[in-house]
PDB file of C-alpha atoms in Angstrom:
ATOM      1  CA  UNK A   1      98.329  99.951 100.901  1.00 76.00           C
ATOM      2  CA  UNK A   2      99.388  98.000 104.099  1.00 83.00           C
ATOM      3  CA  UNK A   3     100.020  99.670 107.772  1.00 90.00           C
ATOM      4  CA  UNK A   4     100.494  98.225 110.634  1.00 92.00           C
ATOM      5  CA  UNK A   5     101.916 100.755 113.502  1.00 95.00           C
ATOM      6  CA  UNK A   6     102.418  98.552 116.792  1.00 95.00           C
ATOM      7  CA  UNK A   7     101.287 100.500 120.150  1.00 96.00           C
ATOM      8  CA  UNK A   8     105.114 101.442 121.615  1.00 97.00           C
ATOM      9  CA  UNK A   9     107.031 102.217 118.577  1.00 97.00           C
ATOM     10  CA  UNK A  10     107.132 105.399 115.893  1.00 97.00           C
ATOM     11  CA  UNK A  11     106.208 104.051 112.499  1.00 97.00           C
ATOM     12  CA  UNK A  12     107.214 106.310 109.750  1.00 96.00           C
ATOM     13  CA  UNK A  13     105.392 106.836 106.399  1.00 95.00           C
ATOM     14  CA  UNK A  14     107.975 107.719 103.498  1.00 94.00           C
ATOM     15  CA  UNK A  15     107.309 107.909 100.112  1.00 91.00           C
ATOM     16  CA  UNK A  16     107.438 110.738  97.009  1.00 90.00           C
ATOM     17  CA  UNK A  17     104.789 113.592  96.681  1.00 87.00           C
ATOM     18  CA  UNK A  18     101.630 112.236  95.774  1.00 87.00           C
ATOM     19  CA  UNK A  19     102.029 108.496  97.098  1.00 88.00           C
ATOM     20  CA  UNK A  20      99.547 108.563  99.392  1.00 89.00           C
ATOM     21  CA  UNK A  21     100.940 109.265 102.778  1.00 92.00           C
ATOM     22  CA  UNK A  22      98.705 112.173 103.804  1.00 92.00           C
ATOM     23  CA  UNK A  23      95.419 110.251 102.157  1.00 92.00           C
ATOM     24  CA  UNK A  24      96.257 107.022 104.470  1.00 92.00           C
ATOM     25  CA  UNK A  25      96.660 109.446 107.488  1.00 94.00           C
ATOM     26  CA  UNK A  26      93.245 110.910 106.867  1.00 94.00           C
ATOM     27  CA  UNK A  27      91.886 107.444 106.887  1.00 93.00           C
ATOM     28  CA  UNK A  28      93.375 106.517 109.824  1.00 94.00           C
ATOM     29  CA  UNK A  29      92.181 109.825 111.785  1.00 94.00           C
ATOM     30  CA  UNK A  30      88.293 109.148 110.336  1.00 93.00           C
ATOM     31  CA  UNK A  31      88.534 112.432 108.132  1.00 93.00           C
ATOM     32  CA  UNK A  32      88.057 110.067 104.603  1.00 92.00           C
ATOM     33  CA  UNK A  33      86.654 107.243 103.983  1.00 91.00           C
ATOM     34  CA  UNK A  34      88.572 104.438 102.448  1.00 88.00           C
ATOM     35  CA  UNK A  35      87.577 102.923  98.391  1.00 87.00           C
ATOM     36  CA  UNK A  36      88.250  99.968  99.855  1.00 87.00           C
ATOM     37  CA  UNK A  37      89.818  97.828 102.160  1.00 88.00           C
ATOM     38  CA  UNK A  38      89.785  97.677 106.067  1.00 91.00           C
ATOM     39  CA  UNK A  39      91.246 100.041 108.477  1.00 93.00           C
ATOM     40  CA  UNK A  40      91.220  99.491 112.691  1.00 94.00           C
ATOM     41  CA  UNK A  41      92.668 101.834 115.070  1.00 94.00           C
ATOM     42  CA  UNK A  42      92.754 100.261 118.807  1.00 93.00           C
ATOM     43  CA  UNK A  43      90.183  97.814 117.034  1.00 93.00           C
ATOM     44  CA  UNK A  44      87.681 100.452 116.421  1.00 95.00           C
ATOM     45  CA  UNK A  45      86.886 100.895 112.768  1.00 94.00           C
ATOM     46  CA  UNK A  46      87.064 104.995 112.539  1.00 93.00           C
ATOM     47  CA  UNK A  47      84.520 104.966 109.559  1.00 92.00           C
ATOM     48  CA  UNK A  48      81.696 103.006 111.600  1.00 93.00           C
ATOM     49  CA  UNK A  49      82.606 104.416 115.011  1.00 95.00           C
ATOM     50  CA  UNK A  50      84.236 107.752 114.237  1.00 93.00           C
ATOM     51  CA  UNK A  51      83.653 109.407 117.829  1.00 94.00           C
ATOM     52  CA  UNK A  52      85.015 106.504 119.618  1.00 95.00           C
ATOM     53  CA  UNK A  53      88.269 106.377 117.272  1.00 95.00           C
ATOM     54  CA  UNK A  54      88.853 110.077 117.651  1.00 94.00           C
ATOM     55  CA  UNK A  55      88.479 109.722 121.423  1.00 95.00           C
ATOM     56  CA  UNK A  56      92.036 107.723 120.856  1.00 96.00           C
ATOM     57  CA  UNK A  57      93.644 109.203 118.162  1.00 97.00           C
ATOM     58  CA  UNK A  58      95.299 112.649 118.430  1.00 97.00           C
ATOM     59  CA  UNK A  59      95.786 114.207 114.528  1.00 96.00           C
ATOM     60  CA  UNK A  60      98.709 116.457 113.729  1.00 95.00           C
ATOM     61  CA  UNK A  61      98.228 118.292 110.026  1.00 92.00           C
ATOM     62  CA  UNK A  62     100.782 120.024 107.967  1.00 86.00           C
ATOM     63  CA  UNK A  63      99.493 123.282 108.892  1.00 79.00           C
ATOM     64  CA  UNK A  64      98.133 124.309 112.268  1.00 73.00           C
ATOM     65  CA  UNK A  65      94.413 125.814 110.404  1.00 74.00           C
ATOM     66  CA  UNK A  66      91.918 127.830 111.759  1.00 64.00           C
ATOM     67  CA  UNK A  67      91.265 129.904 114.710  1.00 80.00           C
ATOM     68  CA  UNK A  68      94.291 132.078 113.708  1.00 84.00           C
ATOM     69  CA  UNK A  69      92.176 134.750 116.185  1.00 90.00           C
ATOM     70  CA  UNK A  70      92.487 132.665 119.112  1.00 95.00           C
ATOM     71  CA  UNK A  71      95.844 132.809 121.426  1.00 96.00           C
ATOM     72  CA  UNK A  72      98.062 129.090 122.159  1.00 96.00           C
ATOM     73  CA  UNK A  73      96.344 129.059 125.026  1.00 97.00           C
ATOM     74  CA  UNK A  74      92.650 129.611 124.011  1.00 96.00           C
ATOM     75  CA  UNK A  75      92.937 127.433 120.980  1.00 96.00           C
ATOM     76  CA  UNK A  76      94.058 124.311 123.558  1.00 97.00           C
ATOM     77  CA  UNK A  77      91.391 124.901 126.421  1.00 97.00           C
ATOM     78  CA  UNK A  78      88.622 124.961 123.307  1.00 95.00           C
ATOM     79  CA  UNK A  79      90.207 121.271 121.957  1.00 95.00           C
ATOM     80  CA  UNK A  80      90.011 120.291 125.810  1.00 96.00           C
ATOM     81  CA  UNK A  81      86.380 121.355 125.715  1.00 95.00           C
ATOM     82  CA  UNK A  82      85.561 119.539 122.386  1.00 94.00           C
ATOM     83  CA  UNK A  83      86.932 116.296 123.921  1.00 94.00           C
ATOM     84  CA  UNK A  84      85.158 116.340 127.455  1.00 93.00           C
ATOM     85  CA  UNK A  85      87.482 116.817 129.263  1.00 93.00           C
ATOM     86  CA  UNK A  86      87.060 117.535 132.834  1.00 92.00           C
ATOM     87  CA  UNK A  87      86.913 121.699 133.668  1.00 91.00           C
ATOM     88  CA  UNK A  88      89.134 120.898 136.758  1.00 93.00           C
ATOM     89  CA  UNK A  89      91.822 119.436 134.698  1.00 95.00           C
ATOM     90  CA  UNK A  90      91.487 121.335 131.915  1.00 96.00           C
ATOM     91  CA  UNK A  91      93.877 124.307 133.179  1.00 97.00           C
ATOM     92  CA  UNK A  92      97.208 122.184 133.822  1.00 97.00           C
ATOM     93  CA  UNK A  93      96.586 120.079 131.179  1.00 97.00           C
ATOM     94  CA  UNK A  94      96.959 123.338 128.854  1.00 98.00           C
ATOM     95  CA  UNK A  95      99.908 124.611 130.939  1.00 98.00           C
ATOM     96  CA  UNK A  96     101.375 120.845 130.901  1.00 97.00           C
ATOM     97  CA  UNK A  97     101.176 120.944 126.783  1.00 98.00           C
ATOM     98  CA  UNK A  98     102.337 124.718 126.211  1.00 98.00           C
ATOM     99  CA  UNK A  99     105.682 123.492 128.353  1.00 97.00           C
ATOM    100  CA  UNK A 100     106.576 120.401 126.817  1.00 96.00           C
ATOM    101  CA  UNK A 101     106.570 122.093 123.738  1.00 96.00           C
ATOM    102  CA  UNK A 102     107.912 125.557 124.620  1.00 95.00           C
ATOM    103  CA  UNK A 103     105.596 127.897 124.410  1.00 96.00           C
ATOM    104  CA  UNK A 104     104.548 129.047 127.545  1.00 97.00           C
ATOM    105  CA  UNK A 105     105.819 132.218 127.225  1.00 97.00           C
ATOM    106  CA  UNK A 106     103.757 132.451 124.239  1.00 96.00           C
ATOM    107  CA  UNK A 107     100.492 131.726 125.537  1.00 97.00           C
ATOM    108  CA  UNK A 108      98.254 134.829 125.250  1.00 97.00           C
ATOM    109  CA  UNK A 109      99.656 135.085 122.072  1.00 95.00           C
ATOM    110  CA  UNK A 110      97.290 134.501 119.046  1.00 94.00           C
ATOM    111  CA  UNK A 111      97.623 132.259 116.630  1.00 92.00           C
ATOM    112  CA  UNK A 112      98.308 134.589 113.558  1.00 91.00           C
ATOM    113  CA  UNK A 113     101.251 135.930 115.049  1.00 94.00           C
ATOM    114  CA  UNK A 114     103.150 132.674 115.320  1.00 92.00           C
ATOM    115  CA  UNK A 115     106.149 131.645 113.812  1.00 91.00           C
ATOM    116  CA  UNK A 116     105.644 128.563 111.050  1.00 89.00           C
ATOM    117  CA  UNK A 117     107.620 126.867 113.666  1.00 91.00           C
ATOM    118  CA  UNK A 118     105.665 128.005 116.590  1.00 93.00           C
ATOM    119  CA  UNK A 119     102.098 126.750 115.015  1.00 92.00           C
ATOM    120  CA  UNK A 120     103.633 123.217 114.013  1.00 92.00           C
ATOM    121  CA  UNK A 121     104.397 123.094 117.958  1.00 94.00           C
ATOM    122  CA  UNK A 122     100.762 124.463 118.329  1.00 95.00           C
ATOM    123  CA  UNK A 123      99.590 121.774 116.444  1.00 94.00           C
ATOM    124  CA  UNK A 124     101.345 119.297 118.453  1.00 96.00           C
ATOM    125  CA  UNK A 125     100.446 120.309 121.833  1.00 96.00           C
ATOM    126  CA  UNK A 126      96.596 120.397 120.087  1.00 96.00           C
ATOM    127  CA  UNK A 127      96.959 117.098 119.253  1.00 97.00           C
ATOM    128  CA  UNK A 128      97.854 115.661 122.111  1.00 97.00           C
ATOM    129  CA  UNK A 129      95.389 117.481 124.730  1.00 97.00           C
ATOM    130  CA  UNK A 130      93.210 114.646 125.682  1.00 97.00           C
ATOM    131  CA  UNK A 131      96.051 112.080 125.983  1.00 96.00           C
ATOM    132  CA  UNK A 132      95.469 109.825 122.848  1.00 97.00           C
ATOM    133  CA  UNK A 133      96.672 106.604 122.471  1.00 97.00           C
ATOM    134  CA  UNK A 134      97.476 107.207 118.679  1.00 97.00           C
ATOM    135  CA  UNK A 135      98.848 109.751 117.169  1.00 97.00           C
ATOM    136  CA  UNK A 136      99.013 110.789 113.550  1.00 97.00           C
ATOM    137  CA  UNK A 137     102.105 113.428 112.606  1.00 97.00           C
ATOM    138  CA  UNK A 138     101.768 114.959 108.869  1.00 95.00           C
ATOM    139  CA  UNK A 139     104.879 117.031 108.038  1.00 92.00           C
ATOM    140  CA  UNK A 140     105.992 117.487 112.073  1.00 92.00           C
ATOM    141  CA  UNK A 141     108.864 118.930 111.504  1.00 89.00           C
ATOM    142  CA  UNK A 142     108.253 121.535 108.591  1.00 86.00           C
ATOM    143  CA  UNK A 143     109.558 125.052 109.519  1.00 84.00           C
ATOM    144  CA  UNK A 144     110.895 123.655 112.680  1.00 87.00           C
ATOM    145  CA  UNK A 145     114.440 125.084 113.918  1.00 88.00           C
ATOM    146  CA  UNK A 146     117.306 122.600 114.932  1.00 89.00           C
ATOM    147  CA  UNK A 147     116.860 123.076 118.809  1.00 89.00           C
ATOM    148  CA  UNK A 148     112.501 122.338 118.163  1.00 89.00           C
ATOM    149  CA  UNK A 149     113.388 119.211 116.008  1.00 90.00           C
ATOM    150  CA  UNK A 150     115.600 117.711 118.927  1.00 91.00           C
ATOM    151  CA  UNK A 151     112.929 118.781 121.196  1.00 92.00           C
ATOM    152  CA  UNK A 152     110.280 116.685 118.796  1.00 92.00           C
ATOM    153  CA  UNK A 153     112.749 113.765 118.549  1.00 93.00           C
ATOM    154  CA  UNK A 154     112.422 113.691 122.241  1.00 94.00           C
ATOM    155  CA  UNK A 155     108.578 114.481 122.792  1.00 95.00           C
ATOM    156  CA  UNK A 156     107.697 111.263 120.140  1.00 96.00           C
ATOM    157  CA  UNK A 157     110.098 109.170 122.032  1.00 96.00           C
ATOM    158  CA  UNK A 158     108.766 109.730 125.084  1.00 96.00           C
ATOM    159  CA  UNK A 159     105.282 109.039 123.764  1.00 96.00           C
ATOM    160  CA  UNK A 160     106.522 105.519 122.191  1.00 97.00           C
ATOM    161  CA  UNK A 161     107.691 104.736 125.322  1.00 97.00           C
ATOM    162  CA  UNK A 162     104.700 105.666 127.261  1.00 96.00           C
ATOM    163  CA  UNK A 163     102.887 102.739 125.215  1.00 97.00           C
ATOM    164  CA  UNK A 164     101.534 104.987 122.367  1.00 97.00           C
ATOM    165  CA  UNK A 165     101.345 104.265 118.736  1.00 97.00           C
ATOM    166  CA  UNK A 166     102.881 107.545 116.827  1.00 98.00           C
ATOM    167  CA  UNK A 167     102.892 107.534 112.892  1.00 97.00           C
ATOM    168  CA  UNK A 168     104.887 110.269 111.420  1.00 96.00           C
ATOM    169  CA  UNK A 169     104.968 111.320 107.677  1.00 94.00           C
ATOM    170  CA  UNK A 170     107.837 113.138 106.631  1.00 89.00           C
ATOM    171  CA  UNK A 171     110.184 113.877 103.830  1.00 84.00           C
ATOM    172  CA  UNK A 172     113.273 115.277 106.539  1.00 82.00           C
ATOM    173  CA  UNK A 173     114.652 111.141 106.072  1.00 87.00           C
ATOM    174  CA  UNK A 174     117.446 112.076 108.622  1.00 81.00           C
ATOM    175  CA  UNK A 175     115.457 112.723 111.360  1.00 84.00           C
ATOM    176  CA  UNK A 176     113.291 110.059 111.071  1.00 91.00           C
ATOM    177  CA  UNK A 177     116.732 107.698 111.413  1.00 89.00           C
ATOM    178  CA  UNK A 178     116.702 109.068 114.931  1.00 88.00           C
ATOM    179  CA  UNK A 179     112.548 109.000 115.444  1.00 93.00           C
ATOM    180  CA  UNK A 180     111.481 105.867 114.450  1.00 95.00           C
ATOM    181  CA  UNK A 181     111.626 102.242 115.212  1.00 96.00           C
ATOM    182  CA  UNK A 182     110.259 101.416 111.920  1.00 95.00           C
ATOM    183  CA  UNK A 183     109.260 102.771 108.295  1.00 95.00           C
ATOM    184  CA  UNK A 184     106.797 101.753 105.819  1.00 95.00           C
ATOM    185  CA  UNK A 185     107.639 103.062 102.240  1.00 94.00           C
ATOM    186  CA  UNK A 186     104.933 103.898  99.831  1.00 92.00           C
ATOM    187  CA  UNK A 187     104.185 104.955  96.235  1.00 90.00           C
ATOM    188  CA  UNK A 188     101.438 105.067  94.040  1.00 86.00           C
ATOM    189  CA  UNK A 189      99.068 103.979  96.395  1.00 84.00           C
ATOM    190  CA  UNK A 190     100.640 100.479  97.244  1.00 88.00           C
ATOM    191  CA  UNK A 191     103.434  99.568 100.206  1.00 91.00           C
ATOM    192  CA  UNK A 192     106.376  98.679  98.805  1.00 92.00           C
ATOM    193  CA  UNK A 193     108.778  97.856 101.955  1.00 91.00           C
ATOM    194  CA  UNK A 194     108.504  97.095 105.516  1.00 94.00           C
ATOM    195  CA  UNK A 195     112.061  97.848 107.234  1.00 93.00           C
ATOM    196  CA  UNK A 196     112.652  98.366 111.137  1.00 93.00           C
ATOM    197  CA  UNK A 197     115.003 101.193 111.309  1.00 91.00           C
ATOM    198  CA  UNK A 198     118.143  98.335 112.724  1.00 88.00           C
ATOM    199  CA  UNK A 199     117.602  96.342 109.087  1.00 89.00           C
ATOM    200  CA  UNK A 200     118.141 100.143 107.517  1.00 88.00           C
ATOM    201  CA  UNK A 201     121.635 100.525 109.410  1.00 82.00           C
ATOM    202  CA  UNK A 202     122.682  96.960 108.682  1.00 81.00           C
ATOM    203  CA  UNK A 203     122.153  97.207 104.704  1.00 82.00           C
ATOM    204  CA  UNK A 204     124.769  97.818 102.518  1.00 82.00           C
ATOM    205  CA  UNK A 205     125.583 101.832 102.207  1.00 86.00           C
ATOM    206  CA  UNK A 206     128.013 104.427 100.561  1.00 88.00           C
ATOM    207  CA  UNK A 207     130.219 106.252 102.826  1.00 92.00           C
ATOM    208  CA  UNK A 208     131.295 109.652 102.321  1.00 92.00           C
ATOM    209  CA  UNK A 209     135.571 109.888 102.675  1.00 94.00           C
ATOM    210  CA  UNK A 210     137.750 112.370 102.850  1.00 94.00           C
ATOM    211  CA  UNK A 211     141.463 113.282 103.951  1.00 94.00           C
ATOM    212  CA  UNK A 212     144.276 115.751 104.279  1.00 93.00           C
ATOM    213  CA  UNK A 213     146.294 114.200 101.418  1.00 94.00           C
ATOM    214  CA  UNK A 214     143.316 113.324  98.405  1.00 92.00           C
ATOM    215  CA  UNK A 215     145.881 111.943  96.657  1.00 93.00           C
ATOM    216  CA  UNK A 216     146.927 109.584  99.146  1.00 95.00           C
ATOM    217  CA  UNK A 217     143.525 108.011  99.580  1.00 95.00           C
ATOM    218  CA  UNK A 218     142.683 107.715  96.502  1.00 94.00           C
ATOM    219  CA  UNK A 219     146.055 105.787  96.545  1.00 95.00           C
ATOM    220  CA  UNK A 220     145.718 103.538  99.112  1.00 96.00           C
ATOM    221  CA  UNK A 221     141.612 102.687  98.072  1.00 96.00           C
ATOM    222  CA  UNK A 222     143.263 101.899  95.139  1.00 95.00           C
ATOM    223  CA  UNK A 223     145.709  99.483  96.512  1.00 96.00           C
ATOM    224  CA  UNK A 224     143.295  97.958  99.079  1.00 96.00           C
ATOM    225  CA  UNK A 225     141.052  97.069  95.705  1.00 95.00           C
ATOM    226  CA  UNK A 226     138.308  99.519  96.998  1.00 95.00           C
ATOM    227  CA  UNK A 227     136.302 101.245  94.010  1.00 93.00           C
ATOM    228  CA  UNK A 228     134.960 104.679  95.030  1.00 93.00           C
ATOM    229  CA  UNK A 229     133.816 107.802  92.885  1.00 89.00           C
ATOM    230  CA  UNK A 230     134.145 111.472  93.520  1.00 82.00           C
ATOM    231  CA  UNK A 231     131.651 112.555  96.285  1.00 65.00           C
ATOM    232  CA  UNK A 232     128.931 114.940  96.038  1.00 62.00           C
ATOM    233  CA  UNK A 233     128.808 116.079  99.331  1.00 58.00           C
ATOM    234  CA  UNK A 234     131.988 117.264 101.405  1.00 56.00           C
ATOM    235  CA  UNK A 235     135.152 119.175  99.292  1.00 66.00           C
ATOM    236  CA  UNK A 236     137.912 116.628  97.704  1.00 76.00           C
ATOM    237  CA  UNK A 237     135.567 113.883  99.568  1.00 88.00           C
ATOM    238  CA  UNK A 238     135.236 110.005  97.955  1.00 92.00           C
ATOM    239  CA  UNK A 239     132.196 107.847  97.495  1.00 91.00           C
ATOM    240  CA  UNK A 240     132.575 103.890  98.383  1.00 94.00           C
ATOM    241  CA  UNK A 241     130.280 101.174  98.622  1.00 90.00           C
ATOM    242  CA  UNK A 242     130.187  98.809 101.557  1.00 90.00           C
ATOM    243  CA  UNK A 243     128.036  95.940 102.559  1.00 86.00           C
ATOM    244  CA  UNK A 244     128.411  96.230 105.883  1.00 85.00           C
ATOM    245  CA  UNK A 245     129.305  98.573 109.065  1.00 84.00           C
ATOM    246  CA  UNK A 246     131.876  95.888 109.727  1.00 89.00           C
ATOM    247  CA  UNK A 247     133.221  96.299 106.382  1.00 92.00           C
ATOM    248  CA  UNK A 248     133.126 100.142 106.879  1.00 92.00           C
ATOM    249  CA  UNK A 249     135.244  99.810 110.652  1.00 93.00           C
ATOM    250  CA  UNK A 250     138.015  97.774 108.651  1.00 96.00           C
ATOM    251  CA  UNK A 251     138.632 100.029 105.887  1.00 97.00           C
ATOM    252  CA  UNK A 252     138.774 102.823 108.154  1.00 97.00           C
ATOM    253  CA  UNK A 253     141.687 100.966 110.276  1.00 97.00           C
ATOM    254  CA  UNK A 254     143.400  99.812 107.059  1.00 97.00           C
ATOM    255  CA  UNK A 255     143.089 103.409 105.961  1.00 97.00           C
ATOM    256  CA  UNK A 256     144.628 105.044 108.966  1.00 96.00           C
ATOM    257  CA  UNK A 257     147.228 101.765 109.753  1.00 96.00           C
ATOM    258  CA  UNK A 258     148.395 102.798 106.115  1.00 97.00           C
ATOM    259  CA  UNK A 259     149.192 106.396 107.390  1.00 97.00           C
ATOM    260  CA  UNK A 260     146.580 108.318 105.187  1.00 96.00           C
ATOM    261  CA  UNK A 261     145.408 111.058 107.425  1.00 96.00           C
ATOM    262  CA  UNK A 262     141.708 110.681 107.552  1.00 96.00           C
ATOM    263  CA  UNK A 263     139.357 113.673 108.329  1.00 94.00           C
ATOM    264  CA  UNK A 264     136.250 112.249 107.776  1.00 93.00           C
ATOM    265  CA  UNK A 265     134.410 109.103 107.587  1.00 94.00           C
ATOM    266  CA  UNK A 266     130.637 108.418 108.096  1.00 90.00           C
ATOM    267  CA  UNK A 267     127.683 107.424 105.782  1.00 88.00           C
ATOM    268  CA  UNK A 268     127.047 109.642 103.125  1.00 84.00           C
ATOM    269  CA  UNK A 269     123.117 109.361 103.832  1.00 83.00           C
ATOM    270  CA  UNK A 270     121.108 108.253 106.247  1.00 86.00           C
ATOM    271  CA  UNK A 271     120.133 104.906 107.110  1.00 87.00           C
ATOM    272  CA  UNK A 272     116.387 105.317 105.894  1.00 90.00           C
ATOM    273  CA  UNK A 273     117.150 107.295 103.223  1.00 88.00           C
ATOM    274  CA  UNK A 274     119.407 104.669 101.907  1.00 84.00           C
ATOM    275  CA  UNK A 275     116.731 102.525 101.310  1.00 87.00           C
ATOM    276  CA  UNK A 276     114.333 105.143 100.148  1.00 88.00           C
ATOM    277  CA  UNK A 277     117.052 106.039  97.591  1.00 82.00           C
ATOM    278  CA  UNK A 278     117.222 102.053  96.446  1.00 78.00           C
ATOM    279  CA  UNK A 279     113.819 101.411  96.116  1.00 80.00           C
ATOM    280  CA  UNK A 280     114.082 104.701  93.236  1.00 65.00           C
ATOM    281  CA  UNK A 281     110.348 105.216  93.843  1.00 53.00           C
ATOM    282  CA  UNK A 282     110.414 108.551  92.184  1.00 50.00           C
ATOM    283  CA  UNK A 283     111.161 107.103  89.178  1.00 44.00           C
ATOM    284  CA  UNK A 284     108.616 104.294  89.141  1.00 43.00           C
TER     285      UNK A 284
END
């Protein structure tokens, strides 16, 4: 399996249950030790130097863990502690985290009472106490509301812009449309595409139709020479195939020029998805 997350951008790792996704990100955080192969992070090797790679690399899990005893605030000043970080900074650093991801009105609260939602921000805010260069998302935003997953879509973008290298493993395709610069795609093991997120959006994609008058657009497709299918997704919708956004922009003007009363038009999956659906990895 290949990787290679630039410093600046949000890579994200797709790929089917049991592909690998959460084995490589144990790798990369120094938690398991590769069969084979090479692994750097910053140019340290974590398995020969696993202090000094931790020291850079903040690790998100799936699940927040232990110390469900501890409140959001305790369970951040003991990470602070474990990384060395200075007692005089210590304090705002742990007010600084439980802000940017809203809980600081949930502070002396302990762990166990959390929401899912609340823990995964936990886990965040954990992750990045001592300021790591890389960080390593499992699952982000599992059990996350819509308002928290805006908030995270802001939080990694902010960190990619600060100069940081963010990985994020996730299933939730659509968000990661609006996360990441790139995406590597894996199964069984092996990488089997490299796509920035712009190639995604350029590639040829179905888009989702639909109109006051069905009748008249399946008319006029038909007319124009434009093959579609019944869609899966909105009421009395239709599914068509384009190669191109340009292509998608023309139809849309032909469509409306032609008087058929359109109510909706926009791809009928995301851009990442798209691709993820192509490559039919759950099949191979």
């Amino acid at each position: 399996m290949e990787l290679h997350a630039p410093a600046g951008e949000v890579t994200a790792l797709i790929g089917p249950n049991g592909a690998g996704k959460t084995t490589l990100l144990l790798v990369l955080a120094s938690l398991l030790a590769p069969d084979s192969g090479t692994v750097r992070v910053m140019g340290i090797d974590p398995m020969k130097e696993p202090a000094a790679a931790r020291a850079r690399i903040g690790w998100m899990p799936d699940t927040l863990g232990v110390w469900e005893s501890l409140t959001a605030r305790e369970i951040l000043t003991v990470m602070g502690k474990f990384y060395r970080m200075p007692k005089g900074r210590l304090p705002a650093r742990v007010d600084e985290l439980l802000d940017l991801v809203n809980l600081a009105e949930l502070a002396e609260q302990k762990a166990r009472v959390l929401s899912r939602g609340q823990q995964q921000r936990l886990s965040l805010a954990r992750a990045l106490i001592h300021d790591p260069d890389v960080l390593l998302l499992d699952e982000p935003a599992s059990g996350l509301d819509p308002g928290s997953r805006v908030s995270l879509r802001r939080i990694l973008r902010g960190l990619a812009a600060d100069g940081k290298a963010v990985v994020v493993s996730s299933h939730v395709l659509a968000e990661l449309d609006e996360i990441a610069d790139r995406a590597v795609f894996v199964n069984a093991g092996r990488t089997v595409l490299v796509q920035t997120v712009g190639q995604a959006a350029a590639q040829g994609r179905r888009y989702a139709i639909s109109a006051l008058d069905p009748a008249a657009l399946a008319a006029e497709l038909t007319r124009l020479g434009v093959s579609f299918d019944a869609g899966k997704g909105r009421r009395d919708s239709v599914s068509v195939a384009l190669g191109t956004e340009a292509q998608g922009a023309q139809l849309l003007a032909d469509l409306v020029r032609a008087g058929v009363a359109v109510t909706a038009f926009a791809p009928a999956a995301g851009a990442l998805e798209e691709s993820y659906l192509g490559l039919d990895v759950e099949q191979r």
